[in-house]
Amino acid sequence: MALPLPLLLLLLPPAAAARGAPGAYVWPWPQKISVSPNRSCALHPGLFHFEYSAASAVQPGCAVLDQAFVRYPGIIFGPGPWLSPDRPGLKQTMKNSLQVLVAVPECGPFPEMNSVENYTLILNDHDFILKAHTVWGALRGLETFSQLIWRSDEGMFSVNWTEIVDFPRFPHRGLLLDTSRHYLPLEVILETLDVMAYNKFNVFHWHIVDDPSFPYESMTFPELNRKGSYNPISHIYTIGDVKTVIEYARLRGIRVIAEFDTPGHTLSWGKGVPGLLTPCYAGATPSGTYGPINPILNKTYEFMASFFQEISSVFPDFYLHLGGDEVDFTCWQSNPDIQAFMKEKGFDNYEKLESFYIQKLLNIVSSYGKGYIVWQEVFDNNVKLRPDTVVHVWRETQPSPYAFEMDTITKAGYRVLLSAPWYLNRISYGEDWQEIYRVEPLNFEGSPEQKALVIGGEACMWGEYVDETNLTPRLWPRAGAVAERLWSSQSVTDVGLAYDRLTHFRCELLRRGVQAQPLNVGYCEHEYFQH
């Protein structure tokens, strides 16, 4: 049902008139939105609830929506106290429920790359309904609804008459957290998943292990975390922790893609698996130090087969991230056994040796029915990749600008993710979110068919200088700039209007208990307080 006039049409891009209109601060910006400036409905926290439409193909018993219906009233209204719903002089129409209608009779079990996230939201005197194709789209619509509610100076909750038709521009909208360089407690990861949902991110890229530590508790190889973690009691993720993260993410429509990066970035692996890493040499004798995984031994691949069989069973997403970046060849170059192997195989450079290893690993992972994402060096080194491989672009300028890399990868027919300009661990004085916001993922030479292979991107928060003390303010609201770029229409580029909305959204994050840093001088009605 179309909204009655008069309307303030906030189509794409957002009109300047949106700045003062209640409900005009949604983040990320919807594909189409219409807001009435002078007609609204009242909501009372004690009476309002979410319910399934009688016509919905999904009904009570669907945990994804059942739990969202319980979660969102607290997000919207806070702890109170609230005004009485029968206060004198209340002229607005009181709405006590939002009807939710889901078209497809499925409740998960897990979101996937191709999950549909579209929704339609209609709010007026006649209809108060959220329609979605899937439960994942319904979650996105509930988040948008939560951001439309505003509280008057008198303490009344209201929502303006609104009509929204919305869907994401890209299917993969991710955030990477590094839990090796600094261990991030489970509660911090769960809070991050909450804020990801507020921004409509849908992929948690868990860079769980690296050189400094191995905090993943392996069931098959328990010595990995016992000897490779910072502390095998306090600084590990148990199998229970991992399942908690996966389920918490699922209930928010977020996929969990684990990364176990090899053959480089693996010094912590060697502590628990003797013989896995390459011994480095100083002249003719071992130096006592170790380099990347040893690619010439059969037992290396026996280990990888067992390890990734476990990983494939623990992480339900179709994709695993297998890394493959920044392999330091110095140790391989020093090792006489490696040199002899290369001579036997006819390898004239170390990229070919790396490709030999990666090829075997990809075959192992494929045998378990998994797809894989790899960093761009794997493609650059001409490893034979499956057609469904996703190549992850992270280098900004070396050996070539990322736009050229995007063109090259898509020209070869592979799908691609962009992260190169979105390394949020890099900070500078001032409003660096604006440069993040101005990035256009499709700004490279290429045909429409090539650009259709860009499936999205990820904001990355590497952990050299980040732990639980500064993760949240460094992430938010800066990561929101990436979220909007990946969700909203390509035409939504006005930095001034984005500043107004992101500033408002930052204040909303504070109200929700998220320690998001300020964008500039100013204040919020609800300043941050520690829960």
XYZ file of C-alpha atoms in Angstrom, residues 79-457:
379
model
C 15.688 0.329 30.278
C 13.145 3.086 31.006
C 11.460 4.699 32.920
C 8.713 5.448 30.396
C 5.675 7.690 30.296
C 2.201 6.269 30.695
C 0.550 5.297 27.373
C -2.723 6.983 28.380
C -1.235 10.398 29.135
C -3.616 13.307 28.390
C -3.256 15.087 25.077
C -1.744 12.196 23.147
C -3.064 12.657 19.603
C -0.874 10.227 17.722
C -2.116 6.818 16.662
C -0.733 4.240 19.075
C 0.790 1.162 17.458
C 1.314 -1.869 19.658
C 2.969 -4.283 17.226
C 4.943 -4.606 14.010
C 3.747 -7.454 11.819
C 6.583 -9.450 10.235
C 5.922 -11.454 7.080
C 8.583 -13.791 5.662
C 7.913 -15.303 2.237
C 10.200 -18.359 2.250
C 9.308 -21.105 4.767
C 12.868 -21.614 5.972
C 14.542 -20.526 9.196
C 18.226 -20.825 8.364
C 20.056 -22.838 9.412
C 22.914 -20.515 8.395
C 23.195 -17.473 6.143
C 25.132 -18.108 2.937
C 26.881 -16.127 0.219
C 23.702 -15.961 -1.853
C 21.202 -15.438 0.962
C 18.569 -12.859 0.021
C 18.448 -9.870 2.377
C 15.819 -7.648 0.770
C 12.920 -6.255 2.784
C 10.052 -3.789 2.546
C 8.933 -1.717 5.524
C 5.563 0.093 5.545
C 4.598 2.193 8.559
C 1.373 4.213 8.657
C -2.066 4.200 10.269
C -3.267 1.384 7.993
C -0.176 -0.842 7.753
C 2.576 -1.505 10.229
C 4.376 -4.327 8.507
C 7.816 -5.641 7.611
C 7.947 -7.944 4.584
C 11.018 -9.965 3.693
C 11.876 -12.827 1.394
C 13.933 -14.610 4.078
C 14.573 -14.402 7.805
C 17.910 -12.722 6.992
C 16.095 -9.908 5.199
C 13.715 -9.646 8.134
C 16.696 -9.087 10.456
C 17.921 -6.229 8.267
C 14.442 -4.710 8.276
C 14.192 -4.945 12.076
C 17.465 -3.058 12.380
C 16.227 -0.319 10.061
C 12.972 -0.086 12.023
C 14.940 0.290 15.255
C 16.779 3.297 13.811
C 13.561 5.016 12.688
C 12.206 5.356 16.236
C 12.749 8.736 17.829
C 12.047 10.075 21.291
C 10.582 13.528 21.761
C 11.723 16.007 24.395
C 8.611 15.004 26.332
C 9.769 11.383 26.427
C 7.346 9.913 23.891
C 8.524 7.301 21.371
C 7.312 7.845 17.819
C 7.973 6.764 14.253
C 7.101 8.839 11.213
C 5.044 7.348 8.431
C 7.644 5.626 6.328
C 7.968 3.368 3.311
C 11.258 1.612 2.536
C 12.285 -0.811 -0.173
C 15.782 -2.023 0.573
C 18.405 -4.575 -0.373
C 22.207 -4.736 -0.281
C 24.383 -3.728 -3.192
C 26.958 -6.465 -2.499
C 26.387 -9.931 -0.962
C 29.677 -10.039 1.020
C 30.057 -7.224 3.555
C 32.719 -8.262 5.997
C 34.813 -7.272 8.975
C 38.132 -8.941 9.825
C 39.359 -9.253 13.390
C 42.866 -10.489 14.206
C 42.911 -12.518 17.429
C 46.513 -13.716 17.275
C 48.614 -10.600 17.713
C 46.438 -9.648 20.664
C 43.904 -12.028 22.155
C 40.365 -10.617 22.116
C 38.086 -11.971 24.883
C 34.946 -13.756 23.792
C 32.709 -10.948 25.117
C 34.521 -8.423 22.910
C 33.941 -10.552 19.818
C 30.251 -10.921 20.664
C 29.877 -7.172 21.169
C 31.522 -6.630 17.799
C 29.006 -8.982 16.195
C 26.190 -6.899 17.712
C 27.549 -3.699 16.195
C 28.179 -5.432 12.881
C 24.462 -6.264 12.801
C 23.605 -2.620 13.544
C 25.653 -1.709 10.431
C 24.253 -4.590 8.328
C 27.619 -6.320 7.961
C 27.046 -10.001 7.220
C 30.495 -11.684 7.350
C 32.809 -12.049 10.328
C 36.255 -12.893 8.948
C 37.999 -14.456 11.917
C 41.785 -14.268 11.444
C 42.108 -16.521 14.414
C 45.797 -17.571 14.395
C 49.082 -16.115 13.124
C 52.815 -15.971 13.945
C 52.504 -14.590 17.516
C 49.954 -17.021 18.952
C 47.679 -19.959 18.196
C 44.590 -19.421 20.387
C 42.322 -21.909 18.573
C 41.827 -25.051 20.669
C 42.273 -27.921 18.249
C 40.599 -31.194 19.163
C 42.844 -33.168 16.810
C 46.125 -31.464 17.692
C 45.778 -30.098 21.234
C 49.479 -29.233 21.443
C 48.895 -26.445 18.913
C 47.160 -24.214 21.439
C 48.860 -25.675 24.506
C 52.262 -24.616 23.214
C 51.358 -21.977 20.649
C 48.958 -19.733 22.562
C 49.965 -16.898 24.874
C 48.329 -18.761 27.745
C 46.681 -22.178 27.252
C 44.160 -21.496 30.015
C 43.138 -17.855 29.677
C 44.049 -16.930 26.088
C 42.397 -19.595 23.943
C 39.092 -20.100 22.178
C 37.656 -23.453 23.245
C 35.406 -25.419 20.961
C 32.551 -24.110 23.105
C 33.691 -20.522 22.514
C 33.859 -21.097 18.767
C 30.361 -22.584 18.713
C 29.119 -19.625 20.762
C 30.542 -17.176 18.236
C 29.074 -19.082 15.289
C 25.593 -19.285 16.857
C 25.636 -15.679 18.088
C 26.568 -14.577 14.586
C 23.913 -16.793 12.966
C 21.177 -15.230 15.078
C 22.243 -11.864 13.644
C 22.474 -13.032 10.045
C 26.279 -13.053 10.047
C 28.471 -15.727 8.488
C 31.686 -16.753 10.250
C 34.587 -17.385 7.873
C 37.686 -18.666 9.639
C 41.161 -17.957 8.315
C 44.069 -20.322 8.909
C 46.843 -18.651 6.939
C 49.682 -20.792 5.548
C 52.464 -21.401 4.567
C 53.691 -18.115 6.054
C 52.446 -16.510 9.284
C 52.797 -19.912 10.987
C 55.548 -19.597 13.611
C 53.047 -20.351 16.394
C 52.068 -23.614 14.654
C 55.591 -25.004 14.865
C 55.674 -24.973 18.662
C 53.009 -27.662 18.857
C 53.843 -29.692 15.741
C 57.560 -30.496 15.543
C 58.862 -30.779 11.992
C 56.081 -28.714 10.458
C 58.181 -25.602 9.833
C 61.249 -25.267 7.628
C 64.602 -25.239 9.503
C 66.634 -22.185 8.511
C 70.359 -22.466 7.873
C 73.327 -20.198 8.514
C 75.811 -21.421 5.969
C 76.012 -25.211 6.138
C 74.461 -25.634 9.587
C 70.967 -25.088 11.017
C 70.603 -21.680 12.690
C 68.044 -22.831 15.232
C 65.336 -20.643 13.703
C 62.401 -21.614 11.534
C 60.591 -20.239 8.524
C 57.359 -21.055 6.658
C 55.749 -24.481 6.651
C 58.014 -27.091 5.073
C 56.456 -27.825 1.667
C 58.637 -30.789 0.665
C 57.574 -33.358 3.283
C 54.712 -35.830 2.927
C 53.989 -35.529 6.645
C 53.211 -31.824 6.111
C 50.264 -32.725 3.912
C 49.188 -35.544 6.209
C 48.975 -32.993 9.003
C 47.098 -30.504 6.838
C 44.607 -33.162 5.771
C 43.792 -34.023 9.385
C 43.773 -30.432 10.595
C 41.516 -29.069 7.867
C 39.191 -32.027 8.210
C 38.585 -30.768 11.746
C 38.290 -27.131 10.668
C 35.830 -28.071 7.925
C 33.605 -29.797 10.480
C 33.773 -27.014 13.083
C 33.048 -24.028 10.811
C 29.812 -24.545 8.861
C 30.234 -21.863 6.200
C 31.002 -23.132 2.703
C 34.117 -20.966 2.583
C 37.379 -21.118 4.478
C 40.000 -18.405 4.125
C 43.336 -20.069 3.436
C 45.549 -17.004 3.399
C 48.663 -17.490 1.274
C 50.103 -13.985 1.685
C 53.494 -12.529 2.579
C 55.590 -15.702 2.409
C 59.205 -14.876 3.301
C 61.432 -17.025 1.075
C 64.668 -16.324 3.007
C 64.500 -19.503 5.082
C 63.609 -21.682 2.096
C 66.555 -20.182 0.226
C 68.921 -21.142 3.064
C 67.787 -24.762 3.383
C 69.776 -27.320 1.307
C 66.947 -29.873 1.312
C 64.580 -27.269 -0.124
C 67.132 -26.356 -2.792
C 67.572 -30.014 -3.758
C 63.809 -30.520 -3.966
C 63.403 -27.495 -6.211
C 66.154 -28.722 -8.512
C 64.467 -32.117 -8.736
C 61.107 -30.507 -9.574
C 62.598 -27.990 -11.979
C 61.392 -24.992 -9.967
C 63.437 -21.931 -10.932
C 61.886 -19.565 -8.360
C 60.347 -19.770 -4.916
C 56.947 -18.607 -6.078
C 56.666 -21.962 -7.852
C 57.509 -23.787 -4.633
C 54.849 -21.785 -2.800
C 52.376 -22.592 -5.563
C 53.244 -26.297 -5.247
C 52.296 -26.163 -1.557
C 49.160 -24.064 -2.053
C 47.926 -26.356 -4.827
C 48.150 -29.389 -2.571
C 46.399 -27.527 0.248
C 43.571 -26.400 -2.014
C 43.050 -29.962 -3.168
C 42.844 -31.101 0.464
C 40.286 -28.461 1.398
C 38.246 -29.111 -1.748
C 38.059 -32.800 -0.853
C 36.033 -31.839 2.231
C 33.437 -30.029 0.159
C 34.666 -26.560 1.094
C 35.249 -23.512 -1.050
C 38.127 -21.188 -0.365
C 39.128 -17.568 -0.257
C 42.787 -16.688 -0.785
C 44.844 -13.516 -0.560
C 45.851 -12.042 -3.898
C 49.408 -13.452 -3.936
C 47.984 -16.935 -4.580
C 46.427 -15.662 -7.808
C 49.476 -13.569 -8.670
C 51.681 -16.672 -8.417
C 49.551 -18.537 -10.966
C 48.224 -21.251 -8.678
C 45.576 -23.321 -10.447
C 42.335 -22.245 -8.780
C 38.826 -23.643 -8.888
C 36.282 -21.483 -10.731
C 34.440 -20.709 -7.463
C 37.600 -19.363 -5.769
C 37.324 -15.896 -4.221
C 40.460 -13.745 -4.435
C 40.944 -11.178 -1.667
C 42.740 -7.966 -2.682
C 44.704 -6.326 0.128
C 47.755 -4.614 -1.382
C 47.203 -0.917 -2.108
C 50.137 -0.158 -4.377
C 52.632 -3.042 -4.524
C 53.325 -4.643 -6.899
C 50.467 -2.806 -8.641
C 47.576 -0.525 -7.631
C 44.590 -2.422 -6.273
C 42.345 -1.211 -9.108
C 44.668 -2.892 -11.630
C 44.632 -6.053 -9.508
C 40.816 -6.037 -9.445
C 40.792 -5.728 -13.231
C 43.300 -8.549 -13.674
C 41.534 -10.972 -11.332
C 38.064 -10.408 -12.766
C 39.408 -10.609 -16.310
C 40.568 -14.109 -15.400
C 36.993 -14.908 -14.349
C 37.395 -15.064 -10.563
C 35.239 -13.394 -7.967
C 36.972 -10.785 -5.872
C 36.788 -9.060 -2.477
C 38.295 -5.647 -1.788
C 40.082 -4.701 1.441
C 43.112 -2.725 0.252
C 41.795 0.784 1.103
C 39.920 -0.367 4.201
C 42.624 -1.271 6.734
C 41.115 0.375 9.796
C 44.160 -0.348 11.958
C 45.811 2.491 10.040
C 44.768 5.727 11.690
C 45.503 9.393 11.149
C 44.510 12.647 12.757
C 41.103 13.930 11.716
C 38.153 12.442 9.901
C 39.847 9.591 8.057
C 36.458 7.878 7.673
C 35.808 10.226 4.757
C 38.548 8.669 2.634
C 37.202 5.246 3.557
C 33.727 6.391 2.510
C 34.873 7.761 -0.861
C 36.204 4.396 -2.061
C 34.246 2.941 -4.967
C 34.867 -0.833 -5.306
C 33.988 -0.829 -9.007
C 36.319 2.025 -9.912
C 38.583 0.022 -12.204
C 38.853 -0.682 -15.916
C 36.719 -3.623 -16.874
C 33.559 -4.819 -18.563
C 30.170 -5.050 -16.828
C 30.717 -8.811 -16.671
C 33.997 -8.249 -14.820
C 32.452 -5.853 -12.345
C 29.667 -8.339 -11.635
C 32.413 -10.576 -10.198
C 33.087 -8.080 -7.384
C 31.080 -9.645 -4.572
C 31.921 -7.035 -1.935
C 34.680 -6.303 0.496
